[in-house]
């Protein structure tokens, strides 16, 4: 039973880690190069805020996984916990960077 649960948790963790983080719904290079109006920069700011929301969902998802790993006595739990913590840190940084970009575009 523990083996099946571990396999399931690993599969979910790997699938979520390998999922595309945030495919850009717009050509970001073109959008940034051609942004001239307040509306253009507002659209970019909204894009970055949406990306930040997506990253925050990933943070919460991995915090839940980390909690599960911490409550279980899996032999591989240190590896799993470390993996989740690294992802949490990366996603939290991505949240902050995206919010920072949104702020900068709103100031333009």
PDB file of N, CA and C in Angstrom:
ATOM      1  N   UNK A   1       0.817  -1.195   0.000  1.00  0.00           N
ATOM      2  CA  UNK A   1       0.000   0.000   0.000  1.00  0.00           C
ATOM      3  C   UNK A   1       0.860   1.259   0.000  1.00  0.00           C
ATOM      4  N   UNK A   2       1.908   1.271   0.843  1.00  0.00           N
ATOM      5  CA  UNK A   2       2.788   2.440   0.877  1.00  0.00           C
ATOM      6  C   UNK A   2       3.485   2.630  -0.462  1.00  0.00           C
ATOM      7  N   UNK A   3       3.840   1.525  -1.115  1.00  0.00           N
ATOM      8  CA  UNK A   3       4.514   1.614  -2.404  1.00  0.00           C
ATOM      9  C   UNK A   3       3.602   2.241  -3.453  1.00  0.00           C
ATOM     10  N   UNK A   4       2.329   1.855  -3.446  1.00  0.00           N
ATOM     11  CA  UNK A   4       1.384   2.431  -4.404  1.00  0.00           C
ATOM     12  C   UNK A   4       1.185   3.920  -4.141  1.00  0.00           C
ATOM     13  N   UNK A   5       1.081   4.296  -2.871  1.00  0.00           N
ATOM     14  CA  UNK A   5       0.902   5.705  -2.521  1.00  0.00           C
ATOM     15  C   UNK A   5       2.131   6.510  -2.921  1.00  0.00           C
ATOM     16  N   UNK A   6       3.313   5.977  -2.642  1.00  0.00           N
ATOM     17  CA  UNK A   6       4.549   6.660  -3.009  1.00  0.00           C
ATOM     18  C   UNK A   6       4.626   6.830  -4.513  1.00  0.00           C
ATOM     19  N   UNK A   7       4.281   5.791  -5.251  1.00  0.00           N
ATOM     20  CA  UNK A   7       4.314   5.867  -6.705  1.00  0.00           C
ATOM     21  C   UNK A   7       3.346   6.937  -7.210  1.00  0.00           C
ATOM     22  N   UNK A   8       2.161   6.974  -6.637  1.00  0.00           N
ATOM     23  CA  UNK A   8       1.175   7.978  -7.026  1.00  0.00           C
ATOM     24  C   UNK A   8       1.676   9.389  -6.725  1.00  0.00           C
ATOM     25  N   UNK A   9       2.218   9.593  -5.527  1.00  0.00           N
ATOM     26  CA  UNK A   9       2.711  10.921  -5.159  1.00  0.00           C
ATOM     27  C   UNK A   9       3.877  11.343  -6.044  1.00  0.00           C
ATOM     28  N   UNK A  10       4.756  10.414  -6.356  1.00  0.00           N
ATOM     29  CA  UNK A  10       5.875  10.736  -7.237  1.00  0.00           C
ATOM     30  C   UNK A  10       5.384  11.109  -8.630  1.00  0.00           C
ATOM     31  N   UNK A  11       4.413  10.361  -9.122  1.00  0.00           N
ATOM     32  CA  UNK A  11       3.879  10.642 -10.451  1.00  0.00           C
ATOM     33  C   UNK A  11       3.248  12.028 -10.498  1.00  0.00           C
ATOM     34  N   UNK A  12       2.449  12.354  -9.496  1.00  0.00           N
ATOM     35  CA  UNK A  12       1.812  13.674  -9.440  1.00  0.00           C
ATOM     36  C   UNK A  12       2.871  14.771  -9.342  1.00  0.00           C
ATOM     37  N   UNK A  13       3.852  14.559  -8.488  1.00  0.00           N
ATOM     38  CA  UNK A  13       4.923  15.547  -8.326  1.00  0.00           C
ATOM     39  C   UNK A  13       5.704  15.766  -9.606  1.00  0.00           C
ATOM     40  N   UNK A  14       6.039  14.678 -10.276  1.00  0.00           N
ATOM     41  CA  UNK A  14       6.798  14.800 -11.518  1.00  0.00           C
ATOM     42  C   UNK A  14       5.975  15.457 -12.618  1.00  0.00           C
ATOM     43  N   UNK A  15       4.716  15.081 -12.714  1.00  0.00           N
ATOM     44  CA  UNK A  15       3.873  15.684 -13.745  1.00  0.00           C
ATOM     45  C   UNK A  15       3.705  17.178 -13.522  1.00  0.00           C
ATOM     46  N   UNK A  16       3.505  17.571 -12.282  1.00  0.00           N
ATOM     47  CA  UNK A  16       3.321  19.000 -12.025  1.00  0.00           C
ATOM     48  C   UNK A  16       4.625  19.763 -12.213  1.00  0.00           C
ATOM     49  N   UNK A  17       5.746  19.132 -11.886  1.00  0.00           N
ATOM     50  CA  UNK A  17       7.037  19.799 -12.043  1.00  0.00           C
ATOM     51  C   UNK A  17       7.404  19.934 -13.514  1.00  0.00           C
ATOM     52  N   UNK A  18       6.963  18.987 -14.324  1.00  0.00           N
ATOM     53  CA  UNK A  18       7.301  19.001 -15.747  1.00  0.00           C
ATOM     54  C   UNK A  18       6.302  19.788 -16.582  1.00  0.00           C
ATOM     55  N   UNK A  19       5.183  20.146 -15.992  1.00  0.00           N
ATOM     56  CA  UNK A  19       4.167  20.885 -16.739  1.00  0.00           C
ATOM     57  C   UNK A  19       4.705  22.250 -17.132  1.00  0.00           C
ATOM     58  N   UNK A  20       4.276  22.726 -18.268  1.00  0.00           N
ATOM     59  CA  UNK A  20       4.705  24.030 -18.731  1.00  0.00           C
ATOM     60  C   UNK A  20       4.244  25.076 -17.727  1.00  0.00           C
ATOM     61  N   UNK A  21       5.175  25.908 -17.258  1.00  0.00           N
ATOM     62  CA  UNK A  21       4.868  26.827 -16.167  1.00  0.00           C
ATOM     63  C   UNK A  21       3.807  27.846 -16.557  1.00  0.00           C
ATOM     64  N   UNK A  22       4.021  28.554 -17.608  1.00  0.00           N
ATOM     65  CA  UNK A  22       3.044  29.552 -18.010  1.00  0.00           C
ATOM     66  C   UNK A  22       3.273  29.893 -19.478  1.00  0.00           C
ATOM     67  N   UNK A  23       2.629  29.159 -20.347  1.00  0.00           N
ATOM     68  CA  UNK A  23       2.821  29.483 -21.768  1.00  0.00           C
ATOM     69  C   UNK A  23       2.301  30.887 -22.029  1.00  0.00           C
ATOM     70  N   UNK A  24       3.096  31.689 -22.695  1.00  0.00           N
ATOM     71  CA  UNK A  24       2.696  33.070 -22.949  1.00  0.00           C
ATOM     72  C   UNK A  24       1.574  33.105 -23.978  1.00  0.00           C
ATOM     73  N   UNK A  25       0.436  33.692 -23.609  1.00  0.00           N
ATOM     74  CA  UNK A  25      -0.659  33.777 -24.556  1.00  0.00           C
ATOM     75  C   UNK A  25      -0.388  34.819 -25.643  1.00  0.00           C
ATOM     76  N   UNK A  26       0.696  35.563 -25.487  1.00  0.00           N
ATOM     77  CA  UNK A  26       1.045  36.572 -26.483  1.00  0.00           C
ATOM     78  C   UNK A  26       2.522  36.428 -26.806  1.00  0.00           C
ATOM     79  N   UNK A  27       2.914  36.954 -27.927  1.00  0.00           N
ATOM     80  CA  UNK A  27       4.330  36.979 -28.289  1.00  0.00           C
ATOM     81  C   UNK A  27       4.971  38.078 -27.451  1.00  0.00           C
ATOM     82  N   UNK A  28       5.634  37.669 -26.377  1.00  0.00           N
ATOM     83  CA  UNK A  28       6.167  38.653 -25.430  1.00  0.00           C
ATOM     84  C   UNK A  28       7.223  39.550 -26.061  1.00  0.00           C
ATOM     85  N   UNK A  29       8.072  38.995 -26.922  1.00  0.00           N
ATOM     86  CA  UNK A  29       9.083  39.836 -27.572  1.00  0.00           C
ATOM     87  C   UNK A  29       8.410  40.949 -28.373  1.00  0.00           C
ATOM     88  N   UNK A  30       7.425  40.583 -29.147  1.00  0.00           N
ATOM     89  CA  UNK A  30       6.712  41.570 -29.958  1.00  0.00           C
ATOM     90  C   UNK A  30       5.950  42.552 -29.071  1.00  0.00           C
ATOM     91  N   UNK A  31       5.289  42.042 -28.040  1.00  0.00           N
ATOM     92  CA  UNK A  31       4.505  42.909 -27.153  1.00  0.00           C
ATOM     93  C   UNK A  31       5.391  43.941 -26.458  1.00  0.00           C
ATOM     94  N   UNK A  32       6.557  43.526 -26.017  1.00  0.00           N
ATOM     95  CA  UNK A  32       7.463  44.459 -25.330  1.00  0.00           C
ATOM     96  C   UNK A  32       8.060  45.453 -26.316  1.00  0.00           C
ATOM     97  N   UNK A  33       8.452  44.975 -27.495  1.00  0.00           N
ATOM     98  CA  UNK A  33       9.063  45.858 -28.495  1.00  0.00           C
ATOM     99  C   UNK A  33       8.100  46.922 -29.011  1.00  0.00           C
ATOM    100  N   UNK A  34       6.819  46.561 -29.092  1.00  0.00           N
ATOM    101  CA  UNK A  34       5.854  47.493 -29.688  1.00  0.00           C
ATOM    102  C   UNK A  34       5.022  48.261 -28.670  1.00  0.00           C
ATOM    103  N   UNK A  35       5.238  48.022 -27.395  1.00  0.00           N
ATOM    104  CA  UNK A  35       4.452  48.714 -26.362  1.00  0.00           C
ATOM    105  C   UNK A  35       4.787  50.201 -26.364  1.00  0.00           C
ATOM    106  N   UNK A  36       3.767  51.006 -26.637  1.00  0.00           N
ATOM    107  CA  UNK A  36       3.970  52.452 -26.682  1.00  0.00           C
ATOM    108  C   UNK A  36       2.931  53.193 -25.850  1.00  0.00           C
ATOM    109  N   UNK A  37       1.729  52.659 -25.829  1.00  0.00           N
ATOM    110  CA  UNK A  37       0.648  53.376 -25.154  1.00  0.00           C
ATOM    111  C   UNK A  37       0.462  52.855 -23.728  1.00  0.00           C
ATOM    112  N   UNK A  38      -0.312  53.616 -22.984  1.00  0.00           N
ATOM    113  CA  UNK A  38      -0.662  53.198 -21.623  1.00  0.00           C
ATOM    114  C   UNK A  38      -1.393  51.857 -21.666  1.00  0.00           C
ATOM    115  N   UNK A  39      -2.255  51.673 -22.646  1.00  0.00           N
ATOM    116  CA  UNK A  39      -3.009  50.418 -22.786  1.00  0.00           C
ATOM    117  C   UNK A  39      -2.077  49.238 -23.072  1.00  0.00           C
ATOM    118  N   UNK A  40      -1.042  49.474 -23.878  1.00  0.00           N
ATOM    119  CA  UNK A  40      -0.071  48.412 -24.170  1.00  0.00           C
ATOM    120  C   UNK A  40       0.625  47.961 -22.890  1.00  0.00           C
ATOM    121  N   UNK A  41       1.060  48.938 -22.105  1.00  0.00           N
ATOM    122  CA  UNK A  41       1.769  48.611 -20.864  1.00  0.00           C
ATOM    123  C   UNK A  41       0.820  48.004 -19.831  1.00  0.00           C
ATOM    124  N   UNK A  42      -0.427  48.440 -19.849  1.00  0.00           N
ATOM    125  CA  UNK A  42      -1.421  47.858 -18.943  1.00  0.00           C
ATOM    126  C   UNK A  42      -1.646  46.384 -19.293  1.00  0.00           C
ATOM    127  N   UNK A  43      -1.694  46.072 -20.582  1.00  0.00           N
ATOM    128  CA  UNK A  43      -1.863  44.676 -21.011  1.00  0.00           C
ATOM    129  C   UNK A  43      -0.672  43.832 -20.561  1.00  0.00           C
ATOM    130  N   UNK A  44       0.520  44.380 -20.673  1.00  0.00           N
ATOM    131  CA  UNK A  44       1.711  43.655 -20.207  1.00  0.00           C
ATOM    132  C   UNK A  44       1.667  43.474 -18.694  1.00  0.00           C
ATOM    133  N   UNK A  45       1.273  44.507 -17.979  1.00  0.00           N
ATOM    134  CA  UNK A  45       1.180  44.411 -16.518  1.00  0.00           C
ATOM    135  C   UNK A  45       0.184  43.327 -16.125  1.00  0.00           C
ATOM    136  N   UNK A  46      -0.944  43.289 -16.800  1.00  0.00           N
ATOM    137  CA  UNK A  46      -1.952  42.264 -16.502  1.00  0.00           C
ATOM    138  C   UNK A  46      -1.421  40.867 -16.803  1.00  0.00           C
ATOM    139  N   UNK A  47      -0.659  40.757 -17.869  1.00  0.00           N
ATOM    140  CA  UNK A  47      -0.048  39.466 -18.200  1.00  0.00           C
ATOM    141  C   UNK A  47       0.881  39.006 -17.068  1.00  0.00           C
ATOM    142  N   UNK A  48       1.726  39.908 -16.595  1.00  0.00           N
ATOM    143  CA  UNK A  48       2.659  39.552 -15.522  1.00  0.00           C
ATOM    144  C   UNK A  48       1.917  39.229 -14.224  1.00  0.00           C
ATOM    145  N   UNK A  49       0.839  39.932 -13.962  1.00  0.00           N
ATOM    146  CA  UNK A  49       0.052  39.621 -12.759  1.00  0.00           C
ATOM    147  C   UNK A  49      -0.609  38.252 -12.868  1.00  0.00           C
ATOM    148  N   UNK A  50      -1.077  37.921 -14.045  1.00  0.00           N
ATOM    149  CA  UNK A  50      -1.674  36.597 -14.251  1.00  0.00           C
ATOM    150  C   UNK A  50      -0.621  35.503 -14.088  1.00  0.00           C
ATOM    151  N   UNK A  51       0.564  35.755 -14.601  1.00  0.00           N
ATOM    152  CA  UNK A  51       1.653  34.790 -14.435  1.00  0.00           C
ATOM    153  C   UNK A  51       1.995  34.627 -12.953  1.00  0.00           C
ATOM    154  N   UNK A  52       1.972  35.725 -12.206  1.00  0.00           N
ATOM    155  CA  UNK A  52       2.243  35.664 -10.765  1.00  0.00           C
ATOM    156  C   UNK A  52       1.187  34.827 -10.054  1.00  0.00           C
ATOM    157  N   UNK A  53      -0.072  34.979 -10.457  1.00  0.00           N
ATOM    158  CA  UNK A  53      -1.145  34.174  -9.859  1.00  0.00           C
ATOM    159  C   UNK A  53      -0.933  32.694 -10.145  1.00  0.00           C
ATOM    160  N   UNK A  54      -0.546  32.389 -11.377  1.00  0.00           N
ATOM    161  CA  UNK A  54      -0.275  30.988 -11.733  1.00  0.00           C
ATOM    162  C   UNK A  54       0.863  30.417 -10.891  1.00  0.00           C
ATOM    163  N   UNK A  55       1.893  31.210 -10.703  1.00  0.00           N
ATOM    164  CA  UNK A  55       3.034  30.750  -9.901  1.00  0.00           C
ATOM    165  C   UNK A  55       2.631  30.575  -8.437  1.00  0.00           C
ATOM    166  N   UNK A  56       1.767  31.454  -7.936  1.00  0.00           N
ATOM    167  CA  UNK A  56       1.313  31.339  -6.546  1.00  0.00           C
ATOM    168  C   UNK A  56       0.521  30.054  -6.346  1.00  0.00           C
ATOM    169  N   UNK A  57      -0.263  29.667  -7.351  1.00  0.00           N
ATOM    170  CA  UNK A  57      -0.976  28.386  -7.269  1.00  0.00           C
ATOM    171  C   UNK A  57       0.006  27.223  -7.179  1.00  0.00           C
ATOM    172  N   UNK A  58       1.094  27.323  -7.915  1.00  0.00           N
ATOM    173  CA  UNK A  58       2.126  26.277  -7.857  1.00  0.00           C
ATOM    174  C   UNK A  58       2.772  26.245  -6.467  1.00  0.00           C
ATOM    175  N   UNK A  59       2.990  27.412  -5.882  1.00  0.00           N
ATOM    176  CA  UNK A  59       3.549  27.477  -4.521  1.00  0.00           C
ATOM    177  C   UNK A  59       2.637  26.723  -3.563  1.00  0.00           C
ATOM    178  N   UNK A  60       1.351  27.039  -3.619  1.00  0.00           N
ATOM    179  CA  UNK A  60       0.402  26.393  -2.702  1.00  0.00           C
ATOM    180  C   UNK A  60       0.330  24.886  -2.939  1.00  0.00           C
ATOM    181  N   UNK A  61       0.343  24.489  -4.190  1.00  0.00           N
ATOM    182  CA  UNK A  61       0.310  23.059  -4.530  1.00  0.00           C
ATOM    183  C   UNK A  61       1.511  22.320  -3.941  1.00  0.00           C
ATOM    184  N   UNK A  62       2.678  22.917  -4.092  1.00  0.00           N
ATOM    185  CA  UNK A  62       3.886  22.248  -3.595  1.00  0.00           C
ATOM    186  C   UNK A  62       4.007  22.330  -2.073  1.00  0.00           C
ATOM    187  N   UNK A  63       3.425  23.339  -1.477  1.00  0.00           N
ATOM    188  CA  UNK A  63       3.389  23.381  -0.010  1.00  0.00           C
ATOM    189  C   UNK A  63       2.531  22.236   0.531  1.00  0.00           C
ATOM    190  N   UNK A  64       1.432  21.944  -0.161  1.00  0.00           N
ATOM    191  CA  UNK A  64       0.587  20.822   0.253  1.00  0.00           C
ATOM    192  C   UNK A  64       1.337  19.502   0.102  1.00  0.00           C
ATOM    193  N   UNK A  65       2.031  19.352  -1.019  1.00  0.00           N
ATOM    194  CA  UNK A  65       2.825  18.133  -1.216  1.00  0.00           C
ATOM    195  C   UNK A  65       3.897  18.014  -0.143  1.00  0.00           C
ATOM    196  N   UNK A  66       4.568  19.120   0.157  1.00  0.00           N
ATOM    197  CA  UNK A  66       5.607  19.111   1.177  1.00  0.00           C
ATOM    198  C   UNK A  66       5.033  18.682   2.517  1.00  0.00           C
ATOM    199  N   UNK A  67       3.866  19.190   2.838  1.00  0.00           N
ATOM    200  CA  UNK A  67       3.211  18.810   4.080  1.00  0.00           C
ATOM    201  C   UNK A  67       2.935  17.306   4.113  1.00  0.00           C
ATOM    202  N   UNK A  68       2.490  16.767   2.997  1.00  0.00           N
ATOM    203  CA  UNK A  68       2.243  15.326   2.914  1.00  0.00           C
ATOM    204  C   UNK A  68       3.532  14.538   3.117  1.00  0.00           C
ATOM    205  N   UNK A  69       4.594  14.980   2.463  1.00  0.00           N
ATOM    206  CA  UNK A  69       5.869  14.279   2.607  1.00  0.00           C
ATOM    207  C   UNK A  69       6.385  14.351   4.042  1.00  0.00           C
ATOM    208  N   UNK A  70       6.160  15.487   4.695  1.00  0.00           N
ATOM    209  CA  UNK A  70       6.629  15.644   6.068  1.00  0.00           C
ATOM    210  C   UNK A  70       5.852  14.757   7.027  1.00  0.00           C
ATOM    211  N   UNK A  71       4.597  14.475   6.705  1.00  0.00           N
ATOM    212  CA  UNK A  71       3.776  13.679   7.610  1.00  0.00           C
ATOM    213  C   UNK A  71       3.943  12.176   7.396  1.00  0.00           C
ATOM    214  N   UNK A  72       4.589  11.786   6.319  1.00  0.00           N
ATOM    215  CA  UNK A  72       4.772  10.372   6.004  1.00  0.00           C
ATOM    216  C   UNK A  72       6.209   9.967   6.307  1.00  0.00           C
ATOM    217  N   UNK A  73       6.388   8.712   6.573  1.00  0.00           N
ATOM    218  CA  UNK A  73       7.723   8.220   6.884  1.00  0.00           C
ATOM    219  C   UNK A  73       8.382   7.505   5.719  1.00  0.00           C
ATOM    220  N   UNK A  74       8.269   8.086   4.517  1.00  0.00           N
ATOM    221  CA  UNK A  74       8.889   7.453   3.365  1.00  0.00           C
ATOM    222  C   UNK A  74      10.406   7.457   3.491  1.00  0.00           C
ATOM    223  N   UNK A  75      11.017   6.390   2.999  1.00  0.00           N
ATOM    224  CA  UNK A  75      12.481   6.337   3.014  1.00  0.00           C
ATOM    225  C   UNK A  75      13.076   7.465   2.180  1.00  0.00           C
ATOM    226  N   UNK A  76      12.407   7.818   1.116  1.00  0.00           N
ATOM    227  CA  UNK A  76      12.906   8.864   0.219  1.00  0.00           C
ATOM    228  C   UNK A  76      12.376  10.250   0.594  1.00  0.00           C
ATOM    229  N   UNK A  77      11.799  10.380   1.771  1.00  0.00           N
ATOM    230  CA  UNK A  77      11.118  11.628   2.092  1.00  0.00           C
ATOM    231  C   UNK A  77      12.042  12.837   2.094  1.00  0.00           C
ATOM    232  N   UNK A  78      13.304  12.698   2.476  1.00  0.00           N
ATOM    233  CA  UNK A  78      14.214  13.851   2.458  1.00  0.00           C
ATOM    234  C   UNK A  78      14.403  14.357   1.036  1.00  0.00           C
ATOM    235  N   UNK A  79      14.575  13.463   0.106  1.00  0.00           N
ATOM    236  CA  UNK A  79      14.729  13.857  -1.294  1.00  0.00           C
ATOM    237  C   UNK A  79      13.459  14.552  -1.779  1.00  0.00           C
ATOM    238  N   UNK A  80      12.311  13.983  -1.455  1.00  0.00           N
ATOM    239  CA  UNK A  80      11.033  14.553  -1.886  1.00  0.00           C
ATOM    240  C   UNK A  80      10.800  15.916  -1.245  1.00  0.00           C
ATOM    241  N   UNK A  81      11.101  16.026   0.050  1.00  0.00           N
ATOM    242  CA  UNK A  81      10.919  17.306   0.750  1.00  0.00           C
ATOM    243  C   UNK A  81      11.845  18.371   0.168  1.00  0.00           C
ATOM    244  N   UNK A  82      13.098  17.996  -0.075  1.00  0.00           N
ATOM    245  CA  UNK A  82      14.051  18.954  -0.649  1.00  0.00           C
ATOM    246  C   UNK A  82      13.600  19.410  -2.034  1.00  0.00           C
ATOM    247  N   UNK A  83      13.106  18.461  -2.815  1.00  0.00           N
ATOM    248  CA  UNK A  83      12.619  18.783  -4.157  1.00  0.00           C
ATOM    249  C   UNK A  83      11.470  19.792  -4.076  1.00  0.00           C
ATOM    250  N   UNK A  84      10.493  19.520  -3.224  1.00  0.00           N
ATOM    251  CA  UNK A  84       9.355  20.428  -3.066  1.00  0.00           C
ATOM    252  C   UNK A  84       9.806  21.802  -2.588  1.00  0.00           C
ATOM    253  N   UNK A  85      10.711  21.840  -1.641  1.00  0.00           N
ATOM    254  CA  UNK A  85      11.168  23.123  -1.111  1.00  0.00           C
ATOM    255  C   UNK A  85      11.879  23.936  -2.184  1.00  0.00           C
ATOM    256  N   UNK A  86      12.673  23.276  -3.024  1.00  0.00           N
ATOM    257  CA  UNK A  86      13.343  23.998  -4.120  1.00  0.00           C
ATOM    258  C   UNK A  86      12.312  24.574  -5.091  1.00  0.00           C
ATOM    259  N   UNK A  87      11.285  23.793  -5.396  1.00  0.00           N
ATOM    260  CA  UNK A  87      10.239  24.293  -6.291  1.00  0.00           C
ATOM    261  C   UNK A  87       9.469  25.440  -5.651  1.00  0.00           C
ATOM    262  N   UNK A  88       9.162  25.316  -4.380  1.00  0.00           N
ATOM    263  CA  UNK A  88       8.471  26.400  -3.665  1.00  0.00           C
ATOM    264  C   UNK A  88       9.299  27.678  -3.752  1.00  0.00           C
ATOM    265  N   UNK A  89      10.586  27.570  -3.479  1.00  0.00           N
ATOM    266  CA  UNK A  89      11.470  28.743  -3.530  1.00  0.00           C
ATOM    267  C   UNK A  89      11.492  29.360  -4.930  1.00  0.00           C
ATOM    268  N   UNK A  90      11.591  28.504  -5.957  1.00  0.00           N
ATOM    269  CA  UNK A  90      11.649  28.994  -7.334  1.00  0.00           C
ATOM    270  C   UNK A  90      10.341  29.671  -7.728  1.00  0.00           C
ATOM    271  N   UNK A  91       9.224  29.060  -7.382  1.00  0.00           N
ATOM    272  CA  UNK A  91       7.926  29.647  -7.720  1.00  0.00           C
ATOM    273  C   UNK A  91       7.686  30.945  -6.953  1.00  0.00           C
ATOM    274  N   UNK A  92       8.105  31.005  -5.686  1.00  0.00           N
ATOM    275  CA  UNK A  92       7.946  32.240  -4.915  1.00  0.00           C
ATOM    276  C   UNK A  92       8.768  33.370  -5.534  1.00  0.00           C
ATOM    277  N   UNK A  93       9.962  33.034  -6.000  1.00  0.00           N
ATOM    278  CA  UNK A  93      10.790  34.046  -6.669  1.00  0.00           C
ATOM    279  C   UNK A  93      10.117  34.494  -7.961  1.00  0.00           C
ATOM    280  N   UNK A  94       9.537  33.551  -8.698  1.00  0.00           N
ATOM    281  CA  UNK A  94       8.842  33.888  -9.942  1.00  0.00           C
ATOM    282  C   UNK A  94       7.647  34.795  -9.672  1.00  0.00           C
ATOM    283  N   UNK A  95       6.932  34.555  -8.574  1.00  0.00           N
ATOM    284  CA  UNK A  95       5.811  35.423  -8.197  1.00  0.00           C
ATOM    285  C   UNK A  95       6.319  36.852  -8.026  1.00  0.00           C
ATOM    286  N   UNK A  96       7.371  37.016  -7.242  1.00  0.00           N
ATOM    287  CA  UNK A  96       7.897  38.350  -6.971  1.00  0.00           C
ATOM    288  C   UNK A  96       8.410  39.038  -8.235  1.00  0.00           C
ATOM    289  N   UNK A  97       9.102  38.294  -9.081  1.00  0.00           N
ATOM    290  CA  UNK A  97       9.632  38.870 -10.324  1.00  0.00           C
ATOM    291  C   UNK A  97       8.498  39.317 -11.247  1.00  0.00           C
ATOM    292  N   UNK A  98       7.472  38.503 -11.370  1.00  0.00           N
ATOM    293  CA  UNK A  98       6.340  38.867 -12.225  1.00  0.00           C
ATOM    294  C   UNK A  98       5.603  40.081 -11.683  1.00  0.00           C
ATOM    295  N   UNK A  99       5.419  40.144 -10.366  1.00  0.00           N
ATOM    296  CA  UNK A  99       4.771  41.323  -9.780  1.00  0.00           C
ATOM    297  C   UNK A  99       5.620  42.572  -9.971  1.00  0.00           C
ATOM    298  N   UNK A 100       6.919  42.414  -9.897  1.00  0.00           N
ATOM    299  CA  UNK A 100       7.832  43.535 -10.120  1.00  0.00           C
ATOM    300  C   UNK A 100       7.720  44.041 -11.561  1.00  0.00           C
ATOM    301  N   UNK A 101       7.660  43.120 -12.513  1.00  0.00           N
ATOM    302  CA  UNK A 101       7.512  43.515 -13.912  1.00  0.00           C
ATOM    303  C   UNK A 101       6.175  44.219 -14.133  1.00  0.00           C
ATOM    304  N   UNK A 102       5.129  43.727 -13.492  1.00  0.00           N
ATOM    305  CA  UNK A 102       3.812  44.370 -13.619  1.00  0.00           C
ATOM    306  C   UNK A 102       3.878  45.808 -13.107  1.00  0.00           C
ATOM    307  N   UNK A 103       4.514  45.990 -11.974  1.00  0.00           N
ATOM    308  CA  UNK A 103       4.645  47.334 -11.399  1.00  0.00           C
ATOM    309  C   UNK A 103       5.406  48.259 -12.335  1.00  0.00           C
ATOM    310  N   UNK A 104       6.493  47.760 -12.887  1.00  0.00           N
ATOM    311  CA  UNK A 104       7.300  48.591 -13.801  1.00  0.00           C
ATOM    312  C   UNK A 104       6.496  48.993 -15.038  1.00  0.00           C
ATOM    313  N   UNK A 105       5.730  48.083 -15.595  1.00  0.00           N
ATOM    314  CA  UNK A 105       4.938  48.424 -16.788  1.00  0.00           C
ATOM    315  C   UNK A 105       3.817  49.397 -16.435  1.00  0.00           C
ATOM    316  N   UNK A 106       3.285  49.318 -15.243  1.00  0.00           N
ATOM    317  CA  UNK A 106       2.250  50.281 -14.855  1.00  0.00           C
ATOM    318  C   UNK A 106       2.830  51.683 -14.673  1.00  0.00           C
ATOM    319  N   UNK A 107       4.124  51.758 -14.379  1.00  0.00           N
ATOM    320  CA  UNK A 107       4.764  53.052 -14.200  1.00  0.00           C
ATOM    321  C   UNK A 107       5.156  53.691 -15.538  1.00  0.00           C
ATOM    322  N   UNK A 108       5.163  52.899 -16.601  1.00  0.00           N
ATOM    323  CA  UNK A 108       5.570  53.429 -17.910  1.00  0.00           C
ATOM    324  C   UNK A 108       4.448  54.197 -18.573  1.00  0.00           C
TER     325      UNK A 108
END
